[in-house]
Amino acid sequence: QDHGEPPEAIEIVTKEATAAEAVPAERWESLGVWKLTAYCPCEKCNGRGSAWKTASGAPMVVGRTVAVGGLPFGTELMINGQTYVVEDRGVHGNHVDILHESHAAAKRFGVQRAEVFVLRK
């Protein structure tokens, strides 16, 4: 199923997530075990008319962008040893939606649970 190509002006960047070990452990605070889901930049996942856009206006970056309700944009989270940045919305409560490169990859991720840590500034 084709979800279309990104608009010409927007480039989706894929990058390796930052290793959590780069930040001293005492700077990470556990938020508990949260529900994890996945989404991709398509309109089906990201909302009609919102394909390839984040609520914060930041470019979508696989390995960095997550959607979380209730935490400020720019908040850094660590999940399973990878660091992500809250740049999108669409979920509520103790739930993180992690950006994936394709609809198929998001479906393969499914629903998981993991401990989520927030970086204390």
Coordinates of N, CA, C and O in Angstrom, one line a residue:
Q1 N 0.9 -1.2 0.0 CA 0.0 0.0 0.0 C 0.9 1.2 0.0 O 1.7 1.4 0.9
D2 N 0.7 2.1 -1.0 CA 1.5 3.3 -1.1 C 0.9 4.4 -0.4 O -0.3 4.7 -0.6
H3 N 1.7 5.1 0.5 CA 1.2 6.2 1.2 C 1.7 7.5 0.7 O 1.7 8.5 1.3
G4 N 2.3 7.4 -0.5 CA 2.8 8.7 -1.2 C 4.2 9.0 -0.8 O 4.7 8.5 0.2
E5 N 4.7 9.9 -1.5 CA 6.1 10.4 -1.2 C 6.0 11.7 -0.4 O 5.0 12.4 -0.5
P6 N 7.1 12.0 0.3 CA 7.0 13.3 1.1 C 7.0 14.5 0.1 O 7.5 14.4 -1.0
P7 N 6.4 15.6 0.6 CA 6.5 16.8 -0.3 C 7.9 17.1 -0.6 O 8.8 16.8 0.2
E8 N 8.1 17.8 -1.7 CA 9.5 18.1 -2.2 C 10.3 18.9 -1.2 O 11.5 18.7 -1.0
A9 N 9.7 19.7 -0.4 CA 10.4 20.6 0.5 C 10.8 19.9 1.8 O 11.6 20.5 2.6
I10 N 10.3 18.7 2.1 CA 10.6 18.1 3.4 C 11.4 16.9 3.1 O 11.1 16.0 2.3
E11 N 12.5 16.7 3.9 CA 13.4 15.6 3.8 C 13.3 14.8 5.1 O 13.5 15.4 6.2
I12 N 13.1 13.5 5.0 CA 13.0 12.7 6.2 C 14.5 12.2 6.4 O 15.1 11.6 5.5
V13 N 15.0 12.4 7.6 CA 16.3 12.0 7.9 C 16.3 10.8 8.8 O 15.5 10.8 9.8
T14 N 17.2 9.8 8.5 CA 17.3 8.7 9.4 C 18.6 8.8 10.1 O 19.6 9.0 9.5
K15 N 18.6 8.6 11.4 CA 19.9 8.7 12.1 C 19.9 7.6 13.3 O 18.9 7.2 13.7
E16 N 21.1 7.3 13.7 CA 21.2 6.4 14.8 C 20.8 7.1 16.1 O 21.2 8.3 16.2
A17 N 20.1 6.5 17.0 CA 19.8 7.1 18.2 C 21.0 7.3 19.1 O 22.0 6.5 19.0
T18 N 21.1 8.3 19.9 CA 22.2 8.6 20.8 C 22.3 7.5 21.9 O 21.2 7.2 22.5
A19 N 23.4 7.0 22.1 CA 23.6 6.0 23.2 C 23.3 6.7 24.6 O 23.8 7.8 24.9
A20 N 22.5 6.1 25.4 CA 22.1 6.7 26.7 C 23.4 6.7 27.6 O 23.4 7.6 28.5
E21 N 24.3 5.9 27.3 CA 25.5 5.8 28.2 C 26.3 7.1 28.1 O 27.2 7.4 28.9
A22 N 26.0 8.0 27.1 CA 26.8 9.2 26.9 C 26.4 10.2 28.0 O 27.0 11.2 28.2
V23 N 25.3 10.0 28.7 CA 24.8 10.9 29.7 C 24.9 10.2 31.1 O 24.5 9.0 31.2
P24 N 25.5 10.8 32.1 CA 25.6 10.2 33.4 C 24.2 9.6 33.9 O 23.2 10.3 33.7
A25 N 24.2 8.4 34.4 CA 23.0 7.7 34.8 C 22.2 8.6 35.8 O 20.9 8.5 35.8
E26 N 22.8 9.4 36.7 CA 22.1 10.2 37.6 C 21.2 11.3 37.0 O 20.4 11.9 37.7
R27 N 21.4 11.5 35.7 CA 20.6 12.6 35.1 C 19.4 12.0 34.4 O 18.6 12.8 33.9
W28 N 19.2 10.7 34.5 CA 18.0 10.1 33.9 C 17.1 9.7 35.1 O 17.5 9.1 36.0
E29 N 15.8 10.0 34.9 CA 14.8 9.7 36.0 C 13.7 8.8 35.4 O 13.2 9.1 34.3
S30 N 13.4 7.7 36.0 CA 12.4 6.8 35.5 C 11.0 7.4 35.6 O 10.7 7.9 36.6
L31 N 10.3 7.2 34.5 CA 8.9 7.6 34.5 C 8.0 6.3 34.7 O 6.8 6.4 34.7
G32 N 8.6 5.2 34.8 CA 7.9 3.9 35.0 C 7.8 3.2 33.6 O 8.4 3.6 32.6
V33 N 7.0 2.1 33.6 CA 6.8 1.3 32.4 C 5.6 1.9 31.6 O 4.5 2.1 32.2
W34 N 5.9 2.2 30.4 CA 4.9 2.9 29.5 C 4.6 2.0 28.3 O 5.3 1.1 28.0
K35 N 3.4 2.2 27.7 CA 3.0 1.6 26.5 C 3.8 2.2 25.3 O 4.0 3.4 25.3
L36 N 4.4 1.4 24.4 CA 5.1 1.8 23.3 C 4.3 1.4 22.0 O 4.0 0.2 21.9
T37 N 4.1 2.3 21.1 CA 3.6 2.0 19.8 C 4.5 2.6 18.7 O 5.4 3.3 19.1
A38 N 4.1 2.4 17.5 CA 4.9 3.0 16.4 C 4.0 3.7 15.3 O 2.9 3.3 15.2
Y39 N 4.6 4.6 14.7 CA 3.9 5.3 13.6 C 4.9 5.6 12.5 O 6.1 5.6 12.7
C40 N 4.4 6.0 11.3 CA 5.3 6.4 10.2 C 4.8 7.8 9.7 O 3.7 8.3 10.2
P41 N 5.4 8.4 8.8 CA 5.0 9.7 8.3 C 3.8 9.7 7.4 O 3.3 10.8 7.0
C42 N 3.2 8.6 7.1 CA 2.0 8.6 6.2 C 0.8 9.2 6.8 O 0.7 9.4 8.0
E43 N -0.2 9.6 6.0 CA -1.4 10.2 6.4 C -2.2 9.2 7.3 O -2.9 9.7 8.2
K44 N -2.1 7.9 7.0 CA -2.9 7.0 7.8 C -2.4 7.0 9.3 O -3.2 6.9 10.2
C45 N -1.1 7.1 9.5 CA -0.5 7.1 10.8 C -0.5 8.5 11.5 O -0.7 8.6 12.7
N46 N -0.3 9.5 10.7 CA 0.0 10.8 11.2 C -1.2 11.8 11.0 O -1.1 12.9 11.4
G47 N -2.3 11.3 10.5 CA -3.5 12.2 10.4 C -3.6 12.8 9.0 O -2.7 13.1 8.3
R48 N -4.9 12.9 8.6 CA -5.2 13.4 7.3 C -4.7 14.8 7.2 O -4.9 15.7 8.0
G49 N -4.0 15.1 6.1 CA -3.4 16.4 5.9 C -2.2 16.7 6.7 O -1.6 17.8 6.6
S50 N -1.7 15.7 7.5 CA -0.5 15.9 8.3 C 0.6 15.0 8.0 O 1.6 14.9 8.7
A51 N 0.5 14.3 6.8 CA 1.7 13.5 6.5 C 2.9 14.3 6.4 O 3.0 15.4 5.9
W52 N 4.0 13.7 6.9 CA 5.3 14.2 6.9 C 5.5 15.5 7.8 O 6.5 16.2 7.7
K53 N 4.6 15.7 8.8 CA 4.7 16.9 9.6 C 4.7 16.4 11.1 O 4.0 15.5 11.5
T54 N 5.4 17.1 12.0 CA 5.3 16.9 13.4 C 4.5 18.1 14.0 O 4.5 19.2 13.4
A55 N 3.9 17.9 15.1 CA 3.1 19.0 15.8 C 4.0 20.1 16.2 O 3.6 21.3 16.3
S56 N 5.3 19.8 16.5 CA 6.2 20.9 16.9 C 6.8 21.7 15.7 O 7.4 22.7 15.9
G57 N 6.7 21.2 14.5 CA 7.3 21.8 13.3 C 8.7 21.3 13.0 O 9.2 21.6 12.0
A58 N 9.2 20.4 13.9 CA 10.5 19.9 13.7 C 10.4 18.8 12.6 O 9.4 18.2 12.4
P59 N 11.5 18.6 11.8 CA 11.5 17.6 10.8 C 11.4 16.2 11.4 O 12.0 16.0 12.5
M60 N 10.8 15.3 10.8 CA 10.7 13.9 11.3 C 12.0 13.2 11.1 O 12.6 13.3 10.0
V61 N 12.6 12.6 12.2 CA 13.8 11.9 12.1 C 13.7 10.6 12.8 O 13.4 10.5 14.0
V62 N 13.8 9.5 12.0 CA 13.7 8.1 12.5 C 14.9 7.9 13.4 O 16.0 8.3 13.1
G63 N 14.6 7.4 14.6 CA 15.6 7.2 15.6 C 15.7 8.4 16.6 O 16.5 8.4 17.5
R64 N 14.9 9.4 16.4 CA 14.9 10.6 17.3 C 13.4 11.0 17.6 O 13.1 11.2 18.8
T65 N 12.6 11.1 16.6 CA 11.2 11.7 16.8 C 10.3 10.7 17.5 O 10.2 9.6 17.1
V66 N 9.6 11.2 18.6 CA 8.6 10.4 19.3 C 7.4 11.4 19.5 O 7.6 12.6 19.6
A67 N 6.2 10.8 19.6 CA 5.0 11.5 19.9 C 4.6 11.1 21.4 O 4.5 10.0 21.7
V68 N 4.4 12.2 22.2 CA 4.0 12.0 23.6 C 3.1 13.1 24.0 O 3.4 14.3 23.6
G69 N 2.0 12.9 24.7 CA 1.2 13.9 25.2 C 1.6 14.3 26.6 O 2.1 13.4 27.4
G70 N 1.5 15.5 27.0 CA 1.8 15.9 28.4 C 3.2 16.3 28.7 O 3.5 16.7 29.8
L71 N 4.2 16.1 27.8 CA 5.6 16.5 28.0 C 5.9 17.5 27.0 O 5.5 17.5 25.8
P72 N 6.7 18.5 27.4 CA 7.0 19.6 26.5 C 7.8 19.1 25.3 O 8.6 18.2 25.4
F73 N 7.6 19.8 24.1 CA 8.5 19.5 23.0 C 9.9 19.7 23.4 O 10.3 20.6 24.1
G74 N 10.8 18.9 22.9 CA 12.2 19.0 23.2 C 12.6 18.1 24.4 O 13.8 17.9 24.6
T75 N 11.7 17.5 25.1 CA 12.0 16.6 26.2 C 12.7 15.4 25.7 O 12.3 14.8 24.7
E76 N 13.8 15.1 26.3 CA 14.6 13.9 25.9 C 14.2 12.7 26.7 O 14.1 12.8 28.0
L77 N 13.9 11.6 26.0 CA 13.5 10.3 26.7 C 14.5 9.2 26.3 O 15.0 9.2 25.2
M78 N 14.7 8.3 27.2 CA 15.5 7.1 26.9 C 14.6 5.9 27.1 O 14.0 5.7 28.1
I79 N 14.6 5.1 26.0 CA 13.8 3.9 26.0 C 14.7 2.8 25.4 O 15.3 2.9 24.3
N80 N 14.9 1.7 26.2 CA 15.7 0.6 25.7 C 17.1 1.0 25.3 O 17.6 0.5 24.3
G81 N 17.7 2.0 26.0 CA 19.0 2.4 25.7 C 19.2 3.4 24.6 O 20.3 3.8 24.2
Q82 N 18.1 3.8 23.9 CA 18.1 4.8 22.9 C 17.5 6.1 23.4 O 16.5 6.1 24.1
T83 N 18.1 7.2 22.9 CA 17.5 8.5 23.3 C 16.7 9.1 22.2 O 17.0 9.0 21.0
Y84 N 15.5 9.6 22.5 CA 14.5 10.1 21.6 C 14.2 11.5 22.1 O 14.4 11.9 23.2
V85 N 13.5 12.3 21.2 CA 13.1 13.7 21.5 C 11.6 13.8 21.2 O 11.1 13.4 20.2
V86 N 10.9 14.4 22.2 CA 9.4 14.6 22.0 C 9.3 15.7 21.0 O 9.6 16.9 21.3
E87 N 8.7 15.4 19.8 CA 8.6 16.4 18.8 C 7.2 16.3 18.2 O 6.8 17.1 17.3
D88 N 6.3 15.4 18.7 CA 5.0 15.2 18.1 C 4.0 14.9 19.2 O 4.4 14.6 20.3
R89 N 2.8 14.9 18.8 CA 1.6 14.6 19.7 C 0.8 13.5 19.1 O 1.2 12.9 18.1
G90 N -0.3 13.2 19.7 CA -1.3 12.2 19.2 C -1.6 11.1 20.1 O -2.5 10.3 19.8
V91 N -0.8 11.0 21.2 CA -1.1 9.9 22.2 C -1.2 10.6 23.5 O -0.7 11.7 23.7
H92 N -1.8 9.9 24.5 CA -2.1 10.5 25.8 C -1.7 9.5 26.9 O -1.6 8.3 26.6
G93 N -1.5 10.0 28.1 CA -1.2 9.1 29.2 C 0.3 8.6 29.1 O 1.1 9.2 28.5
N94 N 0.5 7.5 29.7 CA 1.9 6.9 29.7 C 2.1 6.1 28.5 O 2.1 4.8 28.5
H95 N 2.2 6.8 27.4 CA 2.3 6.2 26.0 C 3.3 7.0 25.2 O 3.2 8.2 25.1
V96 N 4.1 6.2 24.5 CA 5.1 6.8 23.6 C 4.9 6.2 22.2 O 4.8 5.0 22.1
D97 N 4.7 7.0 21.2 CA 4.6 6.6 19.8 C 5.9 6.9 19.1 O 6.3 8.1 19.0
I98 N 6.6 5.9 18.6 CA 8.0 6.0 18.1 C 7.9 6.1 16.6 O 7.3 5.2 16.0
L99 N 8.5 7.1 16.0 CA 8.5 7.2 14.5 C 9.4 6.1 13.9 O 10.5 5.8 14.3
H100 N 8.8 5.4 12.9 CA 9.6 4.4 12.1 C 9.6 4.9 10.6 O 8.8 5.7 10.2
E101 N 10.5 4.2 9.8 CA 10.7 4.7 8.5 C 9.6 4.3 7.5 O 9.4 4.9 6.4
S102 N 8.7 3.4 7.8 CA 7.7 2.9 6.9 C 6.5 2.4 7.7 O 6.6 2.1 8.9
H103 N 5.3 2.3 7.0 CA 4.1 1.8 7.6 C 4.3 0.3 8.0 O 3.9 -0.1 9.1
A104 N 5.0 -0.4 7.1 CA 5.3 -1.8 7.4 C 6.2 -2.0 8.7 O 5.9 -2.9 9.5
A105 N 7.2 -1.2 8.8 CA 8.0 -1.2 10.0 C 7.3 -0.9 11.3 O 7.5 -1.5 12.3
A106 N 6.4 0.1 11.2 CA 5.6 0.5 12.3 C 4.6 -0.6 12.7 O 4.5 -1.0 13.9
K107 N 4.0 -1.3 11.8 CA 3.2 -2.4 12.1 C 3.9 -3.6 12.7 O 3.5 -4.2 13.6
R108 N 5.2 -3.8 12.2 CA 6.0 -4.9 12.8 C 6.3 -4.6 14.2 O 6.4 -5.5 15.0
F109 N 6.5 -3.4 14.6 CA 6.9 -3.0 16.0 C 5.7 -3.4 16.9 O 6.0 -3.8 18.0
G110 N 4.5 -3.2 16.5 CA 3.3 -3.5 17.2 C 3.2 -2.7 18.5 O 3.5 -1.5 18.5
V111 N 2.8 -3.4 19.6 CA 2.6 -2.7 20.9 C 3.5 -3.4 21.9 O 3.6 -4.6 21.9
Q112 N 4.3 -2.6 22.5 CA 5.3 -3.1 23.5 C 5.1 -2.3 24.8 O 4.4 -1.3 24.9
R113 N 5.9 -2.7 25.8 CA 5.9 -2.0 27.1 C 7.4 -2.0 27.5 O 8.1 -2.9 27.3
A114 N 7.8 -0.8 28.0 CA 9.2 -0.6 28.4 C 9.3 0.5 29.4 O 8.4 1.4 29.4
E115 N 10.4 0.5 30.2 CA 10.6 1.6 31.2 C 11.1 2.8 30.4 O 11.9 2.6 29.5
V116 N 10.5 3.9 30.7 CA 10.9 5.2 30.0 C 11.5 6.1 31.0 O 11.1 6.2 32.1
F117 N 12.7 6.7 30.6 CA 13.4 7.6 31.4 C 13.4 9.0 30.8 O 13.4 9.1 29.6
V118 N 13.4 10.0 31.6 CA 13.4 11.4 31.1 C 14.7 12.0 31.6 O 15.2 11.7 32.7
L119 N 15.3 12.8 30.7 CA 16.6 13.5 31.0 C 16.3 14.7 31.9 O 15.5 15.6 31.5
R120 N 16.8 14.7 33.1 CA 16.7 15.9 33.9 C 17.7 16.9 33.5 O 18.9 16.6 33.4
K121 N 17.3 18.2 33.3 CA 18.2 19.2 32.9 C 18.8 19.9 34.1 O 18.3 20.0 35.1

